[in-house]
Short mmCIF file of C-alpha atoms in Angstrom, two decimals:
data_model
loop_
_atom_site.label_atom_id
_atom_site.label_comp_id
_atom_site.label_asym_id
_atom_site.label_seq_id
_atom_site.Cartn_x
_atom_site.Cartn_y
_atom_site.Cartn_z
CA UNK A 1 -53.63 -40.99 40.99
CA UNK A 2 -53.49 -42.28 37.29
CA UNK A 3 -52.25 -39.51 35.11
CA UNK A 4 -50.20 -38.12 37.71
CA UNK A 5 -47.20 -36.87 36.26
CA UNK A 6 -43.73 -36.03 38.37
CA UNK A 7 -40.76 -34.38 36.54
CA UNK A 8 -37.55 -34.66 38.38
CA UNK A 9 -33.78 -33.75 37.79
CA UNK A 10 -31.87 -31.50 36.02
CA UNK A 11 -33.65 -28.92 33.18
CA UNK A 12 -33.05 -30.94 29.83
CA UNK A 13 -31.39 -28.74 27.06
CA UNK A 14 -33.34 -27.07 24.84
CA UNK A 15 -33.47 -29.47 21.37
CA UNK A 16 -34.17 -27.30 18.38
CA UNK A 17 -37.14 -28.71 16.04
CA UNK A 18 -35.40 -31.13 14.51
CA UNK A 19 -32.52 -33.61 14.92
CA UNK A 20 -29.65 -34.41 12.78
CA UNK A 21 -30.12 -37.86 13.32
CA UNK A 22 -32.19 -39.67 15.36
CA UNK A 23 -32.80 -43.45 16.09
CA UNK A 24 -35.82 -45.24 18.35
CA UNK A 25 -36.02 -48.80 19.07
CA UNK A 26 -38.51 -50.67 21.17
CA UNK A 27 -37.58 -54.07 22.36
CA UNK A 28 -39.11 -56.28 24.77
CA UNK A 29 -37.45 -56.17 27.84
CA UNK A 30 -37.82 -60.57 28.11
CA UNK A 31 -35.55 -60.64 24.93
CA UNK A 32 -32.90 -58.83 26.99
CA UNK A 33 -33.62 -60.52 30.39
CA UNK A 34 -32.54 -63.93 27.97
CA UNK A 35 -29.40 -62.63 26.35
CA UNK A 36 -28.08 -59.65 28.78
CA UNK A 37 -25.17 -58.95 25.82
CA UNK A 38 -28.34 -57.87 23.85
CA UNK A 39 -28.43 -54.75 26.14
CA UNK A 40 -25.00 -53.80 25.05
CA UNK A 41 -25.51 -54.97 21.23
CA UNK A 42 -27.98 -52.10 21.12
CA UNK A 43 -25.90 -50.17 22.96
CA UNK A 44 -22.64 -50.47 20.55
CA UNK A 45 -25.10 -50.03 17.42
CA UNK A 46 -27.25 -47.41 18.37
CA UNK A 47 -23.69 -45.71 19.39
CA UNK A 48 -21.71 -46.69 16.14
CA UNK A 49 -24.69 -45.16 14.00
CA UNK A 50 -24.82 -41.76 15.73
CA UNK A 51 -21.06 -41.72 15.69
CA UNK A 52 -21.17 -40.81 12.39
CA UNK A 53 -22.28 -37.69 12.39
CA UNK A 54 -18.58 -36.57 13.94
CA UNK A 55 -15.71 -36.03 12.71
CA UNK A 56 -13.71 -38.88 11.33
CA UNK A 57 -10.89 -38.60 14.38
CA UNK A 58 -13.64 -38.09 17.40
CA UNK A 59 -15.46 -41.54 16.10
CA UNK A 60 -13.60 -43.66 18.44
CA UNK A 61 -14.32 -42.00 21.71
CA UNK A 62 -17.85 -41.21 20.72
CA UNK A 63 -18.61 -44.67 20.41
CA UNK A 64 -17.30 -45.22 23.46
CA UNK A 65 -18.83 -42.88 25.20
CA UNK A 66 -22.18 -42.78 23.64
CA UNK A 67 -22.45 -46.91 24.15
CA UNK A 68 -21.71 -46.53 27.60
CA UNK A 69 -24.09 -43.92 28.54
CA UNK A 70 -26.60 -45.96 26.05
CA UNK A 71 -25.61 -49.28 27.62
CA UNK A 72 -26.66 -48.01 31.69
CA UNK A 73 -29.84 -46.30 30.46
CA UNK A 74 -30.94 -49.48 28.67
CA UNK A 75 -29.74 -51.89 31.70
CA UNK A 76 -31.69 -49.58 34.43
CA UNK A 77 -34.54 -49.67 31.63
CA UNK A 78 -34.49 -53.37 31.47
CA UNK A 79 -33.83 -54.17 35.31
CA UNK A 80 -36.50 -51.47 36.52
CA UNK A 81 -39.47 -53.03 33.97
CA UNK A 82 -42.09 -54.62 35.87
CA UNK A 83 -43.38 -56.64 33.21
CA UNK A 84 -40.59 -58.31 31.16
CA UNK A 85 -42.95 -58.83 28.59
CA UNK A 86 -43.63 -55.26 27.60
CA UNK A 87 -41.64 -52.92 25.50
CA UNK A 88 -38.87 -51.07 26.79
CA UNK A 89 -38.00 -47.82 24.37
CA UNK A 90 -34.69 -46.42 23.45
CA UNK A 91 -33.96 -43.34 21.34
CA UNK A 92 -30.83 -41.50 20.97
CA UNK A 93 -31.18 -38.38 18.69
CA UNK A 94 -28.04 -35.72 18.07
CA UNK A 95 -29.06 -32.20 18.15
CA UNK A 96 -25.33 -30.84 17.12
CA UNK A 97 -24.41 -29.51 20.19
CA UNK A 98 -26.07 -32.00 22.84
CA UNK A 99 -27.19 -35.48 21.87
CA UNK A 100 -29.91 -37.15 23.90
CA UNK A 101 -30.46 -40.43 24.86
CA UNK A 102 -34.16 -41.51 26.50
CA UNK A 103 -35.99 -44.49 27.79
CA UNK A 104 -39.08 -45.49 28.31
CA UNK A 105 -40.11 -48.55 30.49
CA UNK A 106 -43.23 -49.20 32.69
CA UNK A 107 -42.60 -49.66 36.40
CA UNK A 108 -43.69 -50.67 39.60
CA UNK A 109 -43.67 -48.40 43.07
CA UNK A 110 -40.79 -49.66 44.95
CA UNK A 111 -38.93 -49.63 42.06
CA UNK A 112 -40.09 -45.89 41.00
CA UNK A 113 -39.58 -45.09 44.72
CA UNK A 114 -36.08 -45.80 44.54
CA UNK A 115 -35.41 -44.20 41.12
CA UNK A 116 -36.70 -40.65 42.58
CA UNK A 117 -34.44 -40.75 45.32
CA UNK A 118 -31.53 -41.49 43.12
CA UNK A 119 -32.29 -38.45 41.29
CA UNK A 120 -33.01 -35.99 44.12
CA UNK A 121 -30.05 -37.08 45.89
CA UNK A 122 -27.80 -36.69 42.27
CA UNK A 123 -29.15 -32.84 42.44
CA UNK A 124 -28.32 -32.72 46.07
CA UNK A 125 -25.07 -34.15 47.54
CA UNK A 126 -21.50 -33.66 46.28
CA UNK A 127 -20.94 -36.14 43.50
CA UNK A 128 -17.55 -37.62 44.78
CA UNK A 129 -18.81 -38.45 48.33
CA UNK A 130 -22.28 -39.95 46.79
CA UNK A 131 -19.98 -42.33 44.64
CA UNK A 132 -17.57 -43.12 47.98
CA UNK A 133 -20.72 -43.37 49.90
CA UNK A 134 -22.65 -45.87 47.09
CA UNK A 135 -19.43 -48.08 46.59
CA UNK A 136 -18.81 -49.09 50.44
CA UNK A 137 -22.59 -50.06 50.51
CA UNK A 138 -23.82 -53.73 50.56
CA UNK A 139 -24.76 -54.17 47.23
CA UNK A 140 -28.62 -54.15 46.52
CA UNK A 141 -29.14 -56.02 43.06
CA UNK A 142 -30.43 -53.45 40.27
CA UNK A 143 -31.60 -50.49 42.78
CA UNK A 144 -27.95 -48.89 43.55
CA UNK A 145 -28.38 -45.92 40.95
CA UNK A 146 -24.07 -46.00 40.16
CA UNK A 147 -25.01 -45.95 36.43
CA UNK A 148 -26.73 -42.45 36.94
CA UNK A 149 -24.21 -41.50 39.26
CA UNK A 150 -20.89 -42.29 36.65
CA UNK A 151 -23.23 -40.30 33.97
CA UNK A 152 -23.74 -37.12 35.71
CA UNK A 153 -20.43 -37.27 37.30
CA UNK A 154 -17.99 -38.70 34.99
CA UNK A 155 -19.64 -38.04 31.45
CA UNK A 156 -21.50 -34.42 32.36
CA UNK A 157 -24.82 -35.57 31.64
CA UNK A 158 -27.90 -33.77 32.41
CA UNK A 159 -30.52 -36.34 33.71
CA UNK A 160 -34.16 -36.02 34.03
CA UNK A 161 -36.84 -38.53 34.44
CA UNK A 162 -40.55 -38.07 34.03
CA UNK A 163 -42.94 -40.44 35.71
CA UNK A 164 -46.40 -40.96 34.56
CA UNK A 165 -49.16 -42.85 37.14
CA UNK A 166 -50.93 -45.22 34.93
CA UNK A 167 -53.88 -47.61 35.56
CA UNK A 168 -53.41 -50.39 38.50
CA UNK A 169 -49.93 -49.29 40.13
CA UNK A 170 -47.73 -48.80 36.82
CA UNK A 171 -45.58 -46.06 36.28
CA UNK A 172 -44.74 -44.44 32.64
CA UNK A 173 -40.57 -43.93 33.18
CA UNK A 174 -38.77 -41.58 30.53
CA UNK A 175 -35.31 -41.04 31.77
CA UNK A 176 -33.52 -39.00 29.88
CA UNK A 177 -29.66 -38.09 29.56
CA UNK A 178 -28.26 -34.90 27.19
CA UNK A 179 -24.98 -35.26 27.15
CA UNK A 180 -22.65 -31.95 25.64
CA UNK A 181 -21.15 -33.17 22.23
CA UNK A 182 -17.81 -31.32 23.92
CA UNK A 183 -18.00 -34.67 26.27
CA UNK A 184 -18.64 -36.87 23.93
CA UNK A 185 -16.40 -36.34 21.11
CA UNK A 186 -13.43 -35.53 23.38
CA UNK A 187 -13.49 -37.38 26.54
CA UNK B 1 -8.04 -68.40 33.46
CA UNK B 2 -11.85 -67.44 32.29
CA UNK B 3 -12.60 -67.25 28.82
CA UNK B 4 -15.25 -65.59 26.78
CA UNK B 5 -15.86 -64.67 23.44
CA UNK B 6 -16.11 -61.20 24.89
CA UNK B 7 -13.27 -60.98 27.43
CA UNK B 8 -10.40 -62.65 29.10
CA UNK B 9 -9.59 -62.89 33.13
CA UNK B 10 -6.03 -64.06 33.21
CA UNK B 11 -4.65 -64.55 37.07
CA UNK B 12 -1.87 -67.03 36.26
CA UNK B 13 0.38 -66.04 33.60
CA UNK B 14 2.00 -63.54 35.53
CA UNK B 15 3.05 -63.47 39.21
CA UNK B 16 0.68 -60.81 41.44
CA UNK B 17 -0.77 -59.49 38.48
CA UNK B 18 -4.08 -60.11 36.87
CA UNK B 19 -4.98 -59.37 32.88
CA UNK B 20 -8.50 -58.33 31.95
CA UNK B 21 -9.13 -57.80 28.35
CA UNK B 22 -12.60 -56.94 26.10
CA UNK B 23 -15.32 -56.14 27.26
CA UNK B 24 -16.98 -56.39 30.25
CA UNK B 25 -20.79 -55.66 30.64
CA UNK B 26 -22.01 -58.71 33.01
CA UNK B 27 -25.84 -58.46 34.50
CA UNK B 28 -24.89 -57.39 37.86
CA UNK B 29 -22.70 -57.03 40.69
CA UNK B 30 -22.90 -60.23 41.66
CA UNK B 31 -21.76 -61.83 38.65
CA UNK B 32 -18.73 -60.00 38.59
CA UNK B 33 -17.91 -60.98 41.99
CA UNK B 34 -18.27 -64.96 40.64
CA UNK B 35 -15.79 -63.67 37.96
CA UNK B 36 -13.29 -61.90 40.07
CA UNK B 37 -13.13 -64.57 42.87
CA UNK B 38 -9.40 -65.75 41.73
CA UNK B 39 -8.27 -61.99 42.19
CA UNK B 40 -10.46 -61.78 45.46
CA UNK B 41 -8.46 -64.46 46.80
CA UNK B 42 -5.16 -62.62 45.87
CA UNK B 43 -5.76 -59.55 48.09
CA UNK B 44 -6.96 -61.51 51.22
CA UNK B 45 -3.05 -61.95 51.94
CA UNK B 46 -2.02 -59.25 54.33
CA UNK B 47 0.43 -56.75 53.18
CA UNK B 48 1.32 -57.73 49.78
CA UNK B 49 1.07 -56.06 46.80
CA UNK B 50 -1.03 -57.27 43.38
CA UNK B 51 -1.71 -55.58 40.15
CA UNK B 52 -4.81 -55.58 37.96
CA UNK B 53 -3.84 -54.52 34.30
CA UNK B 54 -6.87 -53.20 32.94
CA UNK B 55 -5.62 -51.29 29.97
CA UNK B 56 -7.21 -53.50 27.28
CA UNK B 57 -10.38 -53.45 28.91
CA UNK B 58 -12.30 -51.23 26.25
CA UNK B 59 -15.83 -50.68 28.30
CA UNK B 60 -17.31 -51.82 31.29
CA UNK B 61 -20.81 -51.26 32.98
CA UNK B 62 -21.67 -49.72 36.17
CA UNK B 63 -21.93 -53.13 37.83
CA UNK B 64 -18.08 -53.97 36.60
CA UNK B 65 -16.89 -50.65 38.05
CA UNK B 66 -18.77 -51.33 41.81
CA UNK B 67 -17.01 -54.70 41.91
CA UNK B 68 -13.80 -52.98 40.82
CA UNK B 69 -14.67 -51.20 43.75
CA UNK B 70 -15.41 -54.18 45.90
CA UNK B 71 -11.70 -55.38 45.01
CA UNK B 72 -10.22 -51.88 46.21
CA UNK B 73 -12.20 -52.61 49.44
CA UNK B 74 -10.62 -55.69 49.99
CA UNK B 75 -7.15 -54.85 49.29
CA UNK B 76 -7.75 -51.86 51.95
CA UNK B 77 -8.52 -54.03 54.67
CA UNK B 78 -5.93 -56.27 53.71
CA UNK B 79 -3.25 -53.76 53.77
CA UNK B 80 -2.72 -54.65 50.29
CA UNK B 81 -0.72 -52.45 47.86
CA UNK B 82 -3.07 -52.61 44.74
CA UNK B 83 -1.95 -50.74 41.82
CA UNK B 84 -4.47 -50.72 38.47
CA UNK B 85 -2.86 -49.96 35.16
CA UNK B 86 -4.70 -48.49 33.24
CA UNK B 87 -4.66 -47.15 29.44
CA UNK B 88 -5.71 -43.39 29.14
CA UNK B 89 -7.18 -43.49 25.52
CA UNK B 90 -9.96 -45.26 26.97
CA UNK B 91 -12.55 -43.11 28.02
CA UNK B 92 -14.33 -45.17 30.70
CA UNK B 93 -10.80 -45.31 32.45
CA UNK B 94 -10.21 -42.02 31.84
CA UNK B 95 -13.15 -40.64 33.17
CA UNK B 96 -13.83 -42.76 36.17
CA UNK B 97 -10.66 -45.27 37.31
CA UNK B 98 -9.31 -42.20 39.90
CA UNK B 99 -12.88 -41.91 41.71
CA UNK B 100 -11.75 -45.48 43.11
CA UNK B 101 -8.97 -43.50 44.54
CA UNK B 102 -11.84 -41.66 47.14
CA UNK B 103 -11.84 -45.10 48.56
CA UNK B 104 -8.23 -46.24 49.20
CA UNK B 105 -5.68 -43.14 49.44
CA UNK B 106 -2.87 -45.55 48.67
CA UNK B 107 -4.67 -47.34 45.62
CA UNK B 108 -2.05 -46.54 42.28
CA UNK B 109 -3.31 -46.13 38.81
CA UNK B 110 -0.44 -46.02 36.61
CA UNK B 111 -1.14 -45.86 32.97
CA UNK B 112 0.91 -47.98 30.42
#
C-alpha cells in the first residue's frame, strides 16, 4: 500500500517552466490549531504579495480573492492534519494567466476518505444543488467540503488533489487550486 | 453587541436589523453559531421580517457562509422575511451571497 499514489479532480493547467512569482511556506499545523487568525494572516500575506504582480486597479479584488481561496485551502490543510505537530505546506505561485495555490499536509484514512468523495462528487453533481444539498445538512465539524465547493463554484477553480500512501496509515495530501487570473483580477 | 479587534456583531442599535462588520474567519461552524445566537433568536418569531446588513463584511470563510446559511434556514421555517444587504464591490458577496437564495425563494439581497 505505501507509495500508492491516487490523482483525483479536475486536469490542473499546464504551468510553463517558470513562475512569475512564487511563494512556499511550511508551518506547523499546532501553531495554527493555537491562534486560528494565523490561518488567515498567511492567507492575507501570501495574497497581498502575489497581488502585486497586477495591475494597480485589480489589487483590491485580487487580494480578496486570492486570500480567500488561500484562507480554505490552508483551514482544510490544518483541520485534515493528523499530526498537529507536523508541517503543513502552502505555496501560491502566478503563472500569468492562472495562479496556483497548493497544500501539502499528512493525513489519516477517514479523513482522506472523506476528502476523495468531496472531489468525485465536485466532478459529478450540478454545483448549485451540491451547495443546497451541503447547507441543509447537520453540520459535521471540518469534513463538510463547502470550502472546495465555493472554490470551484463561485471562484472557477480547477481542483485536484494527489494522495500519496505513506508508512503506518498516513497519507501525503497535495490539493491544489488554479484559479484563471480573468477570476481573480476581476471578480 | 460582540466586539473584536477583527469584527463587530451589532443586534441592538437598530430595530430588526443586525450590523456585521470586518472580518469574519472563525474555526468552524459551530463558533459562528455561538456568535450569531442574538440574530438566531430574532428569526424564531413567526412571520416577521429582520435584516442582516452585511455590506462591510470584507471576507468570510466557508464556515461563516454555512452558518449564514443556517440563519436563512431558520428564517424559512419561521416564515420570516429575511432580507441581507449586501455591498457588490466585495467579491465574496458578489460571488456567493445569491447561492443562499437556492435555499429560501423569498430570501432578498439588496445591495446598498
Amino acid at each position: 500500500m505505501s507509495g500508492t499514489t491516487i490523482e483525483l479532480g479536475d486536469l490542473p493547467a499546464s504551468p510553463p517552466t517558470e513562475a512569475l512569482t512564487g511563494v512556499e511556506i511550511e508551518l506547523r499545523a499546532l501553531e495554527l490549531v493555537a491562534h486560528w487568525r494565523r490561518c488567515g494572516l498567511t492567507a492575507d500575506w501570501l495574497a497581498r504579495f502575489v497581488a502585486y504582480d497586477c495591475a494597480i486597479d485589480s489589487r483590491g479584488a485580487a487580494f480578496s480573492v486570492l486570500s480567500t481561496a488561500i484562507n480554505e485551502l490552508l483551514e482544510n490543510a490544518v483541520k485534515f492534519c493528523n499530526d498537529k505537530r507536523k508541517s503543513t505546506r502552502i505555496s501560491v505561485r502566478h503563472y500569468g494567466e492562472f495562479v496556483r495555490i497548493e497544500t501539502r499536509n499528512s493525513a489519516i484514512s477517514p479523513h482522506v476518505g472523506t476528502l476523495r468523495t468531496t472531489i468525485e462528487e465536485l466532478g459529478r453533481e450540478p454545483l448549485d444543488a451540491l451547495f443546497a444539498e451541503r447547507m441543509q445538512e447537520k453540520s459535521k465539524p471540518g469534513s463538510s467540503g463547502i470550502g472546495l465547493l465555493l472554490l470551484k463554484k463561485d471562484y472557477g477553480a480547477r481542483l485536484s488533489v494527489r494522495l500519496t500512501a505513506m508508512d503506518g496509515g498516513e497519507w501525503d495530501i497535495l490539493v491544489r487550486a488554479d484559479l484563471d487570473i480573468s477570476d481573480v483580477e476581476q471578480p | 453587541m460582540s466586539n473584536d479587534d477583527e469584527y463587530t456583531i451589532d443586534c441592538a442599535t437598530t430595530a430588526g436589523a443586525a450590523t456585521l462588520r470586518g472580518v469574519l474567519r472563525l474555526q468552524s461552524t459551530e463558533a459562528y453559531d455561538k456568535l450569531f445566537e442574538p440574530i438566531r433568536r430574532h428569526l424564531l418569531v413567526p412571520a416577521t421580517a429582520y435584516a442582516i446588513d452585511l455590506s462591510e463584511v470584507v471576507l468570510m470563510n466557508s464556515s461563516g457562509i454555512r452558518a449564514l446559511a443556517g440563519l436563512v434556514l431558520v428564517a424559512k421555517e419561521n416564515r420570516v422575511v429575511l432580507t441581507l444587504l449586501v455591498h457588490g464591490g466585495i467579491p465574496w458577496q458578489k460571488k456567493t451571497i445569491a447561492s443562499l437564495k437556492l435555499l429560501d425563494g423569498r430570501l432578498v439581497v439588496r445591495g446598498r
